[in-house]
PDB file of C-alpha atoms in Angstrom:
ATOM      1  CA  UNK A 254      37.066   5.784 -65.021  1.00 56.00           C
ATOM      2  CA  UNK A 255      34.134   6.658 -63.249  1.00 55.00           C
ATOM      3  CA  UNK A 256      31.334   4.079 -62.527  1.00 57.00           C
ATOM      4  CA  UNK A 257      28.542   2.930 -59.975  1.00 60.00           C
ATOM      5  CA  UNK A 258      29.765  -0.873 -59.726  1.00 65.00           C
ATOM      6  CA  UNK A 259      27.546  -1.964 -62.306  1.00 75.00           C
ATOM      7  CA  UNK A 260      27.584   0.892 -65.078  1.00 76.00           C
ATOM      8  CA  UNK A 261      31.164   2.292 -66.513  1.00 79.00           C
ATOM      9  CA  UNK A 262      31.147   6.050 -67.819  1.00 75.00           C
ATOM     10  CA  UNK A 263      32.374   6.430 -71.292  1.00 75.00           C
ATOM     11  CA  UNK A 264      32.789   9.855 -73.482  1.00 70.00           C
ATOM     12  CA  UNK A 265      29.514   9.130 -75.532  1.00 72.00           C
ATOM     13  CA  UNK A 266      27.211   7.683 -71.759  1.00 72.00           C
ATOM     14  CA  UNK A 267      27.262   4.176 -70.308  1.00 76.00           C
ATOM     15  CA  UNK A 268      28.724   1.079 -70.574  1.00 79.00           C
ATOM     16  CA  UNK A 269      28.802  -2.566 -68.623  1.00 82.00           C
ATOM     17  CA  UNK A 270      32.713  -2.791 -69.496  1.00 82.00           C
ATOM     18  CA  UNK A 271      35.340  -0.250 -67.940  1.00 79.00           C
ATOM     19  CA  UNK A 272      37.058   1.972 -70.213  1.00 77.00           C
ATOM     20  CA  UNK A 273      39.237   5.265 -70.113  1.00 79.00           C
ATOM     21  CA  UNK A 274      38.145   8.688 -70.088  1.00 75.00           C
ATOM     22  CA  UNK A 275      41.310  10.709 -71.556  1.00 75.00           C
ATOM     23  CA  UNK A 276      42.398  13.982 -70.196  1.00 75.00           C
ATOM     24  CA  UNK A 277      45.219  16.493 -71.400  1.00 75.00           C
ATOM     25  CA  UNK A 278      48.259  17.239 -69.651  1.00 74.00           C
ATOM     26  CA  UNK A 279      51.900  16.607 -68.433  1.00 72.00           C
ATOM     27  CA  UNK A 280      52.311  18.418 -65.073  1.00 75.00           C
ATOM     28  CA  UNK A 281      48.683  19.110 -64.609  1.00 75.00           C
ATOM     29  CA  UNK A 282      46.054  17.022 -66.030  1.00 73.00           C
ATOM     30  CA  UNK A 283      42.278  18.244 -67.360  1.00 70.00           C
ATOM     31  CA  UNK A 284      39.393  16.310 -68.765  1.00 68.00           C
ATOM     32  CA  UNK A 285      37.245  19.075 -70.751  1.00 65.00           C
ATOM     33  CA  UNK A 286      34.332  17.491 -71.389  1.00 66.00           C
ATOM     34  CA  UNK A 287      31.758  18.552 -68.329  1.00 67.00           C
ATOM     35  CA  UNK A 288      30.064  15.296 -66.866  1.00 68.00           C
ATOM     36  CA  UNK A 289      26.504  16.370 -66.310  1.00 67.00           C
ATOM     37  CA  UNK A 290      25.642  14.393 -63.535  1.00 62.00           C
ATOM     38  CA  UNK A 291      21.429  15.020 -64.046  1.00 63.00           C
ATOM     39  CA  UNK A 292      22.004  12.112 -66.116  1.00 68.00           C
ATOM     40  CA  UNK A 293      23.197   9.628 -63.409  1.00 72.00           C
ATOM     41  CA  UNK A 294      20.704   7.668 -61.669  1.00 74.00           C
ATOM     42  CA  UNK A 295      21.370   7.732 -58.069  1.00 77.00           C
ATOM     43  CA  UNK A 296      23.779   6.284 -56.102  1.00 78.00           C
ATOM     44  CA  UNK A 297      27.495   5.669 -55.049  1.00 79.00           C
ATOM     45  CA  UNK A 298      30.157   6.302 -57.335  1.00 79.00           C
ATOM     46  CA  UNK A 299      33.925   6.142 -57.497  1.00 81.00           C
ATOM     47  CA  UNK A 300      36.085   7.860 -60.182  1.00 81.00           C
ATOM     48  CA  UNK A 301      39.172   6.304 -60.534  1.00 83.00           C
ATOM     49  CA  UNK A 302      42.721   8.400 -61.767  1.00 83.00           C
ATOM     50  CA  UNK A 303      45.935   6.770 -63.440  1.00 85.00           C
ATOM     51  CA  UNK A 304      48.754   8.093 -64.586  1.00 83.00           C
ATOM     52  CA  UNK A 305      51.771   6.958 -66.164  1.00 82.00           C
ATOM     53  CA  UNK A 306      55.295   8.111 -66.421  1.00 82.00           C
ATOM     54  CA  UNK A 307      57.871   7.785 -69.231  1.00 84.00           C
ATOM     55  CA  UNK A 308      59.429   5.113 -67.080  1.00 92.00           C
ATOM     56  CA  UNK A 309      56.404   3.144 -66.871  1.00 88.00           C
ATOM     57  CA  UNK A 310      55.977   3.381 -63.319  1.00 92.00           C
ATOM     58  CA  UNK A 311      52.038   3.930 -62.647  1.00 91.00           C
ATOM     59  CA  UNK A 312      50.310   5.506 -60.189  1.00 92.00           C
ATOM     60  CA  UNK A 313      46.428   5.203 -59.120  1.00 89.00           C
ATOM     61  CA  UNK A 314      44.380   6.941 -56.930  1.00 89.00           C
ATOM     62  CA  UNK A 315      40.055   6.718 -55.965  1.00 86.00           C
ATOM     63  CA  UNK A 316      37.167   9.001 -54.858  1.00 84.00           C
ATOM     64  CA  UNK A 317      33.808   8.533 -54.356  1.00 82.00           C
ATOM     65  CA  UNK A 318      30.834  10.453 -54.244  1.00 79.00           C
ATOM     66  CA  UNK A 319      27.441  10.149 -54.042  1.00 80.00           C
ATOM     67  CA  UNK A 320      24.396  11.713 -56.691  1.00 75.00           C
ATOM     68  CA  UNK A 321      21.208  12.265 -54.301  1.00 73.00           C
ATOM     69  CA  UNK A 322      19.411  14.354 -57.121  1.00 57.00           C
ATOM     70  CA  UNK A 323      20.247  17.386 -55.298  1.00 54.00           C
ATOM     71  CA  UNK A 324      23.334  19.951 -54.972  1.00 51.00           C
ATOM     72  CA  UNK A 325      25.798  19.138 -58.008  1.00 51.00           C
ATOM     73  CA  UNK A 326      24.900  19.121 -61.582  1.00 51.00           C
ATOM     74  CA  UNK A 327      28.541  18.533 -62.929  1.00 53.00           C
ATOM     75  CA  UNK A 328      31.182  16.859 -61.837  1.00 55.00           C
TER      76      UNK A 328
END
């Protein structure tokens, strides 16, 4: 889940309600689809990571970073 506290990114752009981006994995985990962050308006965001286990336990885990129109172009 990415998002900018007011926006939530989904596969197909934006969205005001949060929803799941899926990646592929067991061990190691991969979303394919390149974000292309020249799309973002500028600003703060945080990209938030769960994962689940067969046992149900769940783990979660949050970065930020920050689109100044400069520097990265994909995330």
């Amino acid at each position: 889940m990415t998002n900018d506290g007011k926006l939530y990114l989904e596969d197909d752009g934006f969205s005001t309600k949060p929803g799941w981006l899926t990646a592929t994995g067991t061990n190691d985990w991969s979303y394919t689809n390149q974000i292309q962050t020249i799309y973002f308006p500028q600003g703060e965001y945080q990209i938030t990571v769960q994962a689940f286990d067969t046992k149900g336990n769940v783990g979660k885990k949050y970065n930020y970073f920050n689109i100044g129109g400069v520097g990265v172009t994909f995330i």
